[in-house]
């Protein structure tokens, strides 16, 4: 059942997660999927997170932070369906999945949110830079967007041991892009999807989730870049074993 979160994360001014963030509580929670609302988008759409498993080590996976990268949401949905079918795949772990991190952008099929902000430039990373060109606008201050604050709330409460952010990219540049101490898990994913393992996407990404969580917080963070024009079914065929390997890692 979907429940609205009741306590505020004061630092970022958005809803904070409940007992799944507490390792002691995770061990006693029922081992069944549970869905909660992290917050709402700029236009009021819910940003939901679903938990699988009840282990003390948490993995956070999210798709659709860029609303026009629709295959990323195909993968979060297919992964959620697989974990519902086979709960044993999360043994010893709590896997938390944000199905669509930018619901307004996903509905409109735009990279940015409804205010024209690129959420993957809006994190409070040390390399954050305000402004930017159309499509890459970071806003005038970090964490200005409710969607960004919802993701920050999830990170603060879950304290994940791994973050996987699913994107897509054009031009044959699909890759397992890692930030922070995530090269081993990126290589574990490479063994299944064959995508190059790289510490850079090929251009600067100030204020990105990888910069904030991976480099600043030193949480292993992988940005899984799918081929932009690939179908969701094909992307899942290639990447299901890679994602499951990352969860096991």
XYZ file of N, CA and C in Angstrom:
747
model
N 0.850 -1.184 0.000
C 0.000 0.000 0.000
C 0.881 1.226 0.000
N 0.488 2.249 -0.734
C 1.255 3.480 -0.791
C 0.970 4.289 0.458
N 1.982 4.731 1.139
C 1.813 5.562 2.322
C 2.566 6.856 2.137
N 1.983 7.954 2.631
C 2.666 9.239 2.542
C 3.629 9.359 3.695
N 4.865 9.753 3.439
C 5.865 9.875 4.482
C 5.529 11.052 5.379
N 5.788 10.905 6.670
C 5.253 11.870 7.617
C 6.282 12.776 8.255
N 7.546 12.441 8.224
C 8.537 13.291 8.881
C 9.341 14.057 7.853
N 9.842 15.211 8.215
C 10.576 16.075 7.272
C 12.067 15.892 7.427
N 12.773 15.873 6.297
C 14.226 15.931 6.306
C 14.602 17.409 6.296
N 14.999 17.928 7.467
C 15.129 19.369 7.623
C 16.176 19.960 6.699
N 17.264 19.244 6.444
C 18.334 19.814 5.641
C 17.848 20.180 4.256
N 16.998 19.327 3.654
C 16.580 19.558 2.280
C 15.112 19.912 2.159
N 14.386 19.938 3.278
C 13.013 20.406 3.256
C 12.063 19.502 2.517
N 12.286 18.159 2.610
C 11.353 17.259 1.962
C 11.146 16.058 2.850
N 10.208 15.203 2.428
C 9.843 14.062 3.252
C 11.005 13.108 3.409
N 11.190 12.583 4.601
C 12.241 11.611 4.874
C 11.640 10.225 4.939
N 12.452 9.236 4.658
C 11.986 7.867 4.662
C 11.805 7.366 6.076
N 11.040 6.318 6.216
C 10.731 5.746 7.509
C 11.644 4.554 7.801
N 11.265 3.577 8.598
C 12.200 2.590 9.123
C 13.126 1.881 8.153
N 12.859 1.774 6.811
C 13.841 1.123 5.959
C 15.234 1.714 6.055
N 15.394 2.965 6.497
C 16.706 3.560 6.638
C 17.452 3.104 7.871
N 16.793 2.422 8.782
C 17.400 1.988 10.033
C 17.784 0.529 9.908
N 19.087 0.180 9.924
C 19.497 -1.205 9.731
C 18.840 -2.163 10.713
N 18.633 -1.735 11.978
C 18.010 -2.631 12.936
C 16.571 -2.927 12.560
N 15.856 -1.902 12.128
C 14.469 -2.108 11.726
C 14.366 -2.934 10.463
N 15.338 -2.781 9.523
C 15.270 -3.537 8.277
C 15.224 -5.033 8.535
N 15.943 -5.479 9.545
C 16.037 -6.914 9.786
C 14.697 -7.501 10.208
N 13.791 -6.659 10.797
C 12.542 -7.186 11.318
C 11.346 -6.879 10.421
N 11.538 -6.110 9.363
C 10.430 -5.778 8.485
C 10.052 -6.975 7.609
N 8.786 -7.098 7.250
C 8.380 -8.212 6.391
C 9.084 -8.160 5.052
N 9.452 -9.353 4.559
C 10.203 -9.437 3.318
C 9.234 -9.415 2.138
N 8.608 -8.289 1.930
C 7.692 -8.115 0.807
C 7.824 -6.690 0.302
N 7.528 -6.480 -0.978
C 7.660 -5.122 -1.517
C 6.762 -4.148 -0.763
N 7.243 -2.945 -0.601
C 6.472 -1.895 0.056
C 6.789 -0.580 -0.642
N 5.771 0.186 -0.915
C 5.926 1.411 -1.704
C 5.558 2.612 -0.848
N 6.332 3.673 -0.991
C 6.081 4.904 -0.259
C 6.243 6.094 -1.202
N 5.741 7.226 -0.780
C 5.878 8.458 -1.539
C 7.000 9.287 -0.916
N 8.030 9.552 -1.713
C 9.159 10.359 -1.255
C 8.806 11.841 -1.204
N 8.037 12.288 -2.156
C 7.692 13.697 -2.282
C 6.881 13.868 -3.545
N 6.777 15.099 -4.000
C 6.039 15.371 -5.227
C 6.886 16.215 -6.159
N 6.571 16.127 -7.430
C 7.289 16.870 -8.457
C 6.876 18.331 -8.450
N 7.494 19.107 -9.296
C 7.167 20.528 -9.424
C 5.682 20.722 -9.743
N 5.071 19.802 -10.507
C 3.652 19.904 -10.854
C 2.761 19.041 -9.972
N 3.319 18.483 -8.899
C 2.511 17.762 -7.932
C 2.368 16.272 -8.167
N 3.091 15.725 -9.124
C 3.030 14.277 -9.331
C 3.849 13.560 -8.251
N 3.373 12.397 -7.769
C 4.110 11.698 -6.719
C 5.423 11.124 -7.232
N 6.437 11.187 -6.388
C 7.723 10.533 -6.644
C 7.779 9.365 -5.674
N 7.696 8.155 -6.205
C 7.527 6.972 -5.374
C 8.805 6.142 -5.321
N 8.955 5.446 -4.213
C 10.070 4.529 -4.026
C 9.492 3.193 -3.558
N 10.023 2.111 -4.070
C 9.578 0.779 -3.660
C 10.765 0.014 -3.114
N 10.527 -0.670 -1.982
C 11.573 -1.424 -1.295
C 11.361 -2.919 -1.501
N 12.462 -3.610 -1.705
C 12.454 -5.068 -1.836
C 13.505 -5.608 -0.872
N 13.150 -6.664 -0.139
C 14.092 -7.244 0.804
C 14.165 -6.443 2.093
N 14.945 -6.964 3.029
C 15.037 -6.335 4.352
C 16.438 -6.485 4.923
N 17.453 -6.440 4.064
C 18.822 -6.603 4.529
C 19.402 -5.321 5.076
N 20.528 -5.446 5.752
C 21.168 -4.285 6.377
C 21.958 -3.447 5.383
N 22.262 -3.987 4.198
C 22.978 -3.253 3.154
C 21.976 -2.817 2.097
N 21.978 -1.518 1.775
C 20.967 -0.978 0.864
C 21.564 -0.621 -0.483
N 20.796 -0.883 -1.536
C 21.123 -0.479 -2.900
C 20.005 0.426 -3.380
N 20.350 1.611 -3.857
C 19.368 2.548 -4.398
C 19.513 2.588 -5.912
N 18.410 2.362 -6.623
C 18.391 2.353 -8.087
C 17.315 3.324 -8.535
N 17.638 4.163 -9.530
C 16.634 5.106 -10.008
C 16.694 5.251 -11.518
N 15.540 5.527 -12.091
C 15.433 5.773 -13.519
C 14.689 7.060 -13.768
N 14.742 7.543 -14.993
C 13.929 8.672 -15.409
C 14.294 9.996 -14.792
N 15.542 10.191 -14.363
C 15.922 11.519 -13.872
C 15.936 12.516 -15.034
N 16.188 12.012 -16.250
C 15.972 12.769 -17.481
C 14.725 12.176 -18.142
N 13.687 12.990 -18.262
C 12.396 12.453 -18.673
C 12.335 11.929 -20.084
N 13.264 12.356 -20.951
C 13.245 11.870 -22.328
C 14.045 10.581 -22.505
N 14.649 10.080 -21.442
C 15.421 8.834 -21.512
C 14.519 7.697 -21.017
N 13.500 7.413 -21.841
C 12.390 6.577 -21.383
C 12.798 5.130 -21.141
N 13.838 4.662 -21.813
C 14.256 3.267 -21.622
C 14.740 3.040 -20.202
N 15.234 4.078 -19.544
C 15.660 3.920 -18.159
C 14.482 3.521 -17.277
N 13.299 4.052 -17.576
C 12.108 3.697 -16.802
C 11.630 2.296 -17.179
N 11.778 1.924 -18.442
C 11.471 0.545 -18.815
C 12.271 -0.427 -17.930
N 13.532 -0.097 -17.694
C 14.370 -0.995 -16.897
C 13.978 -0.992 -15.427
N 13.679 0.163 -14.845
C 13.267 0.133 -13.440
C 11.975 -0.664 -13.284
N 11.064 -0.517 -14.209
C 9.799 -1.254 -14.112
C 10.005 -2.756 -14.261
N 10.856 -3.140 -15.200
C 11.103 -4.560 -15.409
C 11.874 -5.147 -14.225
N 12.792 -4.374 -13.644
C 13.518 -4.857 -12.474
C 12.576 -5.017 -11.288
N 11.679 -4.075 -11.094
C 10.707 -4.189 -10.012
C 9.832 -5.429 -10.191
N 9.396 -5.675 -11.409
C 8.578 -6.863 -11.668
C 9.357 -8.138 -11.379
N 10.640 -8.168 -11.768
C 11.455 -9.350 -11.510
C 11.635 -9.580 -10.012
N 11.875 -8.525 -9.251
C 12.088 -8.687 -7.811
C 10.797 -9.075 -7.094
N 9.655 -8.655 -7.637
C 8.393 -9.115 -7.057
C 8.217 -10.611 -7.290
N 8.609 -11.075 -8.475
C 8.490 -12.495 -8.817
C 9.480 -13.353 -8.035
N 10.689 -12.798 -7.824
C 11.763 -13.598 -7.230
C 12.409 -12.832 -6.070
N 11.739 -12.793 -4.925
C 12.249 -12.034 -3.783
C 13.587 -12.540 -3.273
N 13.933 -13.781 -3.597
C 15.230 -14.314 -3.140
C 16.406 -13.586 -3.763
N 16.177 -12.839 -4.847
C 17.264 -12.115 -5.495
C 17.799 -10.966 -4.646
N 17.039 -10.578 -3.623
C 17.488 -9.485 -2.752
C 18.037 -10.010 -1.427
N 18.340 -11.291 -1.334
C 18.782 -11.885 -0.072
C 19.927 -11.080 0.537
N 19.751 -10.669 1.801
C 20.775 -9.918 2.504
C 20.827 -8.454 2.169
N 19.974 -7.978 1.287
C 19.992 -6.586 0.842
C 18.607 -5.947 0.985
N 18.586 -4.647 1.090
C 17.395 -3.853 0.833
C 17.629 -3.144 -0.502
N 16.798 -3.425 -1.473
C 16.889 -2.767 -2.777
C 15.752 -1.767 -2.858
N 16.095 -0.496 -3.013
C 15.109 0.575 -3.096
C 15.142 1.151 -4.509
N 13.992 1.200 -5.170
C 13.929 1.627 -6.568
C 12.992 2.822 -6.701
N 13.533 3.909 -7.236
C 12.713 5.060 -7.630
C 12.411 4.863 -9.109
N 11.185 4.509 -9.398
C 10.802 4.134 -10.761
C 10.986 5.295 -11.733
N 10.479 6.484 -11.375
C 10.575 7.670 -12.227
C 10.963 8.848 -11.337
N 12.208 9.290 -11.426
C 12.685 10.365 -10.563
C 12.219 11.745 -11.021
N 11.840 11.862 -12.290
C 11.410 13.143 -12.869
C 10.067 12.924 -13.574
N 8.971 12.747 -12.788
C 7.702 12.365 -13.427
C 7.145 13.413 -14.381
N 7.354 14.706 -14.101
C 6.859 15.723 -15.035
C 7.602 15.646 -16.364
N 8.934 15.531 -16.296
C 9.713 15.399 -17.514
C 9.377 14.128 -18.275
N 9.141 13.047 -17.554
C 8.793 11.780 -18.204
C 7.445 11.897 -18.909
N 6.487 12.535 -18.259
C 5.172 12.710 -18.869
C 5.267 13.591 -20.110
N 6.134 14.625 -20.055
C 6.279 15.559 -21.174
C 7.337 15.121 -22.180
N 8.098 14.082 -21.827
C 9.220 13.586 -22.644
C 10.270 14.682 -22.834
N 10.617 15.347 -21.739
C 11.663 16.350 -21.753
C 12.787 15.942 -20.815
N 13.992 16.337 -21.152
C 15.146 16.055 -20.302
C 14.972 16.689 -18.916
N 14.477 17.914 -18.890
C 14.391 18.690 -17.670
C 13.057 18.472 -16.955
N 12.964 19.038 -15.746
C 11.683 19.013 -15.047
C 10.781 20.118 -15.583
N 9.640 20.336 -14.933
C 8.663 21.291 -15.462
C 9.157 22.730 -15.405
N 10.178 23.001 -14.603
C 10.728 24.366 -14.512
C 11.934 24.543 -15.422
N 12.226 23.523 -16.241
C 13.345 23.616 -17.167
C 14.697 23.377 -16.523
N 14.722 22.687 -15.374
C 15.971 22.419 -14.669
C 16.415 20.987 -14.946
N 17.687 20.833 -15.278
C 18.295 19.514 -15.422
C 18.595 19.003 -14.016
N 17.814 18.052 -13.564
C 17.962 17.561 -12.192
C 19.333 16.956 -11.953
N 19.963 16.439 -12.997
C 21.285 15.842 -12.831
C 22.412 16.877 -12.889
N 22.051 18.142 -12.750
C 23.021 19.221 -12.514
C 22.658 20.016 -11.267
N 21.645 19.548 -10.516
C 21.061 20.319 -9.419
C 21.423 19.784 -8.035
N 22.335 18.813 -7.974
C 22.720 18.260 -6.673
C 23.767 19.144 -5.995
N 23.795 19.141 -4.659
C 24.713 20.020 -3.923
C 26.134 19.474 -3.870
N 26.674 19.155 -5.013
C 28.048 18.655 -5.118
C 29.021 19.820 -5.001
N 30.241 19.516 -4.641
C 31.256 20.560 -4.540
C 31.512 21.215 -5.891
N 31.248 20.488 -6.987
C 31.500 21.064 -8.308
C 30.243 21.697 -8.926
N 29.182 21.876 -8.118
C 27.964 22.507 -8.629
C 28.264 23.891 -9.218
N 27.641 24.166 -10.368
C 27.738 25.496 -10.971
C 26.328 25.946 -11.356
N 25.903 27.134 -10.960
C 24.547 27.588 -11.292
C 24.394 27.873 -12.771
N 23.148 27.868 -13.201
C 22.844 28.218 -14.587
C 23.242 27.133 -15.558
N 23.556 27.523 -16.772
C 23.926 26.580 -17.811
C 23.001 26.713 -18.998
N 23.380 26.111 -20.128
C 22.581 26.235 -21.350
C 21.260 25.489 -21.244
N 20.388 25.786 -22.171
C 19.084 25.124 -22.215
C 19.252 23.606 -22.257
N 18.489 22.928 -21.428
C 18.579 21.476 -21.331
C 19.554 21.021 -20.275
N 20.469 21.902 -19.876
C 21.468 21.573 -18.855
C 21.450 22.596 -17.722
N 20.384 23.370 -17.631
C 20.263 24.416 -16.625
C 20.256 23.815 -15.225
N 21.189 24.251 -14.376
C 21.315 23.720 -13.020
C 20.519 24.517 -12.003
N 19.786 25.533 -12.423
C 19.053 26.463 -11.566
C 20.033 27.394 -10.859
N 19.515 28.278 -10.046
C 20.363 29.290 -9.406
C 20.950 28.817 -8.086
N 20.488 27.667 -7.590
C 21.004 27.134 -6.325
C 20.856 25.622 -6.335
N 21.767 24.890 -5.685
C 21.653 23.433 -5.636
C 20.449 23.002 -4.814
N 19.907 21.837 -5.164
C 18.760 21.249 -4.460
C 17.563 22.192 -4.446
N 17.436 23.014 -5.477
C 16.302 23.926 -5.571
C 15.025 23.210 -5.976
N 15.158 22.013 -6.558
C 14.004 21.330 -7.141
C 13.471 20.238 -6.222
N 12.146 20.082 -6.137
C 11.583 19.066 -5.254
C 12.000 17.648 -5.639
N 12.213 17.420 -6.931
C 12.642 16.086 -7.362
C 14.043 15.778 -6.842
N 14.939 16.761 -6.901
C 16.282 16.586 -6.365
C 16.220 16.317 -4.868
N 15.403 17.073 -4.164
C 15.309 16.914 -2.715
C 14.746 15.549 -2.330
N 13.863 14.998 -3.151
C 13.340 13.659 -2.868
C 14.454 12.614 -2.938
N 15.313 12.716 -3.947
C 16.433 11.782 -4.068
C 17.405 11.968 -2.903
N 17.664 13.213 -2.517
C 18.553 13.473 -1.383
C 17.992 12.882 -0.098
N 16.686 12.940 0.071
C 16.060 12.346 1.249
C 16.275 10.834 1.274
N 16.125 10.198 0.113
C 16.336 8.755 0.039
C 17.769 8.389 0.399
N 18.724 9.143 -0.119
C 20.134 8.866 0.181
C 20.413 9.067 1.665
N 19.905 10.152 2.231
C 20.173 10.457 3.633
C 19.619 9.388 4.562
N 18.457 8.856 4.262
C 17.855 7.872 5.140
C 18.353 6.451 4.882
N 18.496 6.093 3.614
C 18.930 4.734 3.288
C 20.398 4.494 3.599
N 21.218 5.537 3.427
C 22.676 5.384 3.527
C 23.131 4.188 2.676
N 22.843 4.238 1.373
C 23.086 3.065 0.520
C 24.568 2.755 0.385
N 24.850 1.489 0.194
C 26.215 1.050 -0.093
C 26.498 1.095 -1.583
N 25.469 1.327 -2.397
C 25.609 1.412 -3.849
C 24.434 2.186 -4.408
N 24.708 3.043 -5.390
C 23.662 3.751 -6.126
C 23.847 3.456 -7.608
N 22.759 3.113 -8.284
C 22.773 2.942 -9.738
C 21.731 3.876 -10.325
N 22.172 4.809 -11.157
C 21.281 5.732 -11.851
C 21.258 5.341 -13.318
N 20.068 5.013 -13.827
C 19.937 4.509 -15.190
C 19.575 5.655 -16.125
N 20.345 5.797 -17.185
C 20.165 6.837 -18.200
C 20.193 6.177 -19.577
N 20.149 6.998 -20.625
C 20.451 6.511 -21.971
C 21.211 7.604 -22.704
N 21.932 7.200 -23.744
C 22.835 8.120 -24.433
C 22.889 7.756 -25.908
N 23.137 8.748 -26.747
C 23.212 8.530 -28.191
C 24.649 8.267 -28.631
N 24.762 7.857 -29.890
C 26.062 7.813 -30.546
C 26.941 6.640 -30.176
N 26.354 5.529 -29.764
C 27.164 4.359 -29.447
C 28.049 4.546 -28.231
N 27.637 5.418 -27.303
C 28.457 5.717 -26.127
C 27.936 5.047 -24.861
N 27.140 3.988 -25.018
C 26.666 3.280 -23.837
C 27.854 2.845 -22.973
N 27.663 2.871 -21.664
C 28.789 2.562 -20.782
C 28.299 2.314 -19.361
N 29.208 1.774 -18.559
C 29.059 1.683 -17.120
C 29.972 2.765 -16.539
N 29.419 3.938 -16.346
C 30.183 5.103 -15.892
C 30.173 5.130 -14.359
N 31.342 5.145 -13.750
C 31.390 5.075 -12.289
C 31.962 6.343 -11.693
N 31.484 6.647 -10.490
C 32.009 7.748 -9.683
C 32.331 7.216 -8.296
N 33.388 7.780 -7.703
C 33.793 7.308 -6.388
C 34.318 5.887 -6.475
N 34.211 5.121 -5.387
C 34.810 3.778 -5.329
C 33.936 2.710 -5.981
N 33.492 2.949 -7.205
C 32.529 2.054 -7.852
C 33.099 1.282 -9.030
N 34.405 1.401 -9.300
C 34.946 0.689 -10.452
C 34.727 -0.823 -10.369
N 34.892 -1.470 -9.196
C 34.664 -2.925 -9.159
C 33.252 -3.329 -9.555
N 32.246 -2.589 -9.097
C 30.882 -2.970 -9.467
C 30.619 -2.649 -10.929
N 31.210 -1.579 -11.459
C 31.065 -1.280 -12.885
C 31.670 -2.405 -13.725
N 32.785 -2.952 -13.266
C 33.401 -4.070 -13.991
C 32.565 -5.341 -13.864
N 31.923 -5.539 -12.719
C 31.016 -6.683 -12.575
C 29.846 -6.556 -13.542
N 29.349 -5.352 -13.754
C 28.270 -5.140 -14.707
C 28.768 -5.343 -16.134
N 29.969 -4.867 -16.421
C 30.567 -5.039 -17.747
C 30.650 -6.513 -18.141
N 30.909 -7.385 -17.175
C 31.020 -8.818 -17.468
C 29.723 -9.373 -18.038
N 28.604 -8.662 -17.828
C 27.303 -9.139 -18.308
C 26.757 -8.314 -19.467
N 26.940 -6.983 -19.440
C 26.372 -6.187 -20.539
C 27.402 -5.804 -21.596
N 28.682 -5.973 -21.307
C 29.729 -5.677 -22.287
C 29.979 -4.201 -22.519
N 29.318 -3.318 -21.787
C 29.514 -1.881 -21.985
C 30.879 -1.459 -21.433
N 31.519 -0.488 -22.044
C 32.799 -0.001 -21.510
C 32.659 0.502 -20.074
N 33.723 0.323 -19.318
C 33.808 0.844 -17.952
C 34.608 2.137 -18.019
N 34.020 3.231 -17.548
C 34.682 4.526 -17.692
C 34.414 5.413 -16.485
N 35.414 6.215 -16.139
C 35.272 7.171 -15.045
C 34.745 8.517 -15.532
N 34.543 8.667 -16.821
C 34.009 9.923 -17.354
C 33.042 9.627 -18.484
N 32.025 10.476 -18.578
C 31.051 10.326 -19.649
C 31.526 11.000 -20.928
N 32.649 11.719 -20.823
C 33.212 12.393 -21.985
C 33.051 13.898 -21.964
N 32.348 14.417 -20.973
C 32.168 15.857 -20.825
C 31.885 16.137 -19.349
N 32.081 17.374 -18.885
C 31.876 17.693 -17.469
C 30.411 17.530 -17.056
N 30.192 17.087 -15.821
C 28.841 16.932 -15.284
C 28.755 17.564 -13.890
N 28.966 18.873 -13.789
C 28.907 19.516 -12.476
C 27.518 19.399 -11.862
N 27.484 19.162 -10.558
C 26.209 19.064 -9.871
C 25.442 17.795 -10.150
N 26.105 16.784 -10.692
C 25.428 15.522 -11.003
C 25.292 14.657 -9.758
N 24.412 13.663 -9.836
C 24.275 12.699 -8.751
C 25.586 11.966 -8.526
N 26.287 11.609 -9.616
C 27.568 10.927 -9.473
C 28.592 11.786 -8.763
N 28.623 13.080 -9.071
C 29.555 13.987 -8.402
C 29.248 14.082 -6.911
N 27.962 14.244 -6.590
C 27.571 14.420 -5.190
C 27.728 13.130 -4.388
N 27.074 12.062 -4.852
C 27.063 10.822 -4.067
C 28.364 10.053 -4.214
N 28.856 9.934 -5.458
C 30.037 9.117 -5.696
C 31.326 9.773 -5.259
N 31.548 11.012 -5.693
C 32.827 11.682 -5.418
C 32.820 12.349 -4.044
N 31.778 13.134 -3.742
C 31.765 13.856 -2.471
C 31.487 12.939 -1.286
N 30.460 12.090 -1.387
C 30.095 11.224 -0.269
C 30.814 9.886 -0.294
N 31.489 9.586 -1.394
C 32.212 8.319 -1.542
C 31.289 7.099 -1.427
N 30.071 7.240 -1.925
C 29.165 6.103 -2.096
C 29.402 5.560 -3.495
N 29.745 4.296 -3.653
C 29.915 3.767 -5.007
C 28.682 4.069 -5.862
N 28.898 4.751 -6.972
C 27.783 5.200 -7.816
C 28.080 4.862 -9.272
N 27.157 4.149 -9.896
C 27.287 3.796 -11.309
C 26.160 4.449 -12.085
N 26.515 5.178 -13.130
C 25.540 5.678 -14.085
C 25.524 4.710 -15.258
N 24.455 3.943 -15.348
C 24.304 2.962 -16.423
C 23.701 3.680 -17.618
N 24.521 3.890 -18.651
C 24.082 4.580 -19.868
C 23.685 3.539 -20.909
N 22.393 3.494 -21.222
C 21.862 2.574 -22.219
C 21.930 3.205 -23.604
N 21.934 2.394 -24.664
C 21.814 2.965 -26.006
C 20.458 3.653 -26.170
N 20.451 4.910 -26.582
C 19.224 5.709 -26.604
C 18.134 5.100 -27.473
N 18.489 4.535 -28.603
C 17.472 4.053 -29.538
C 17.108 2.583 -29.355
N 17.641 1.963 -28.336
C 17.344 0.550 -28.092
C 15.965 0.404 -27.443
N 15.267 -0.650 -27.759
C 13.964 -0.880 -27.144
C 14.136 -1.263 -25.680
N 13.088 -1.058 -24.911
C 13.133 -1.449 -23.510
C 13.349 -2.932 -23.340
N 12.718 -3.744 -24.184
C 12.868 -5.194 -24.075
C 14.310 -5.621 -24.339
N 14.940 -5.018 -25.351
C 16.316 -5.387 -25.666
C 17.268 -4.886 -24.575
N 17.036 -3.676 -24.096
C 17.883 -3.149 -23.022
C 17.780 -4.029 -21.779
N 16.602 -4.532 -21.489
C 16.421 -5.423 -20.341
C 17.119 -6.754 -20.572
N 17.015 -7.284 -21.779
C 17.690 -8.562 -22.066
C 19.185 -8.450 -21.813
N 19.776 -7.339 -22.216
C 21.218 -7.146 -22.057
C 21.585 -6.825 -20.610
N 20.730 -6.090 -19.923
C 21.129 -5.515 -18.643
C 20.517 -6.164 -17.411
N 19.551 -7.056 -17.583
C 19.037 -7.756 -16.394
C 20.164 -8.435 -15.613
N 21.012 -9.256 -16.259
C 22.078 -9.887 -15.480
C 23.074 -8.905 -14.902
N 23.293 -7.776 -15.582
C 24.216 -6.761 -15.068
C 23.651 -6.122 -13.793
N 22.363 -5.807 -13.798
C 21.755 -5.194 -12.625
C 21.716 -6.169 -11.466
N 21.397 -7.426 -11.734
C 21.369 -8.418 -10.664
C 22.761 -8.662 -10.106
N 23.780 -8.615 -10.967
C 25.158 -8.745 -10.475
C 25.516 -7.571 -9.570
N 25.059 -6.370 -9.919
C 25.324 -5.209 -9.081
C 24.638 -5.333 -7.728
N 23.421 -5.830 -7.736
C 22.703 -6.023 -6.463
C 23.437 -7.028 -5.582
N 23.965 -8.074 -6.172
C 24.696 -9.088 -5.397
C 26.049 -8.599 -4.914
N 26.616 -7.613 -5.586
C 27.965 -7.169 -5.313
C 28.139 -6.693 -3.872
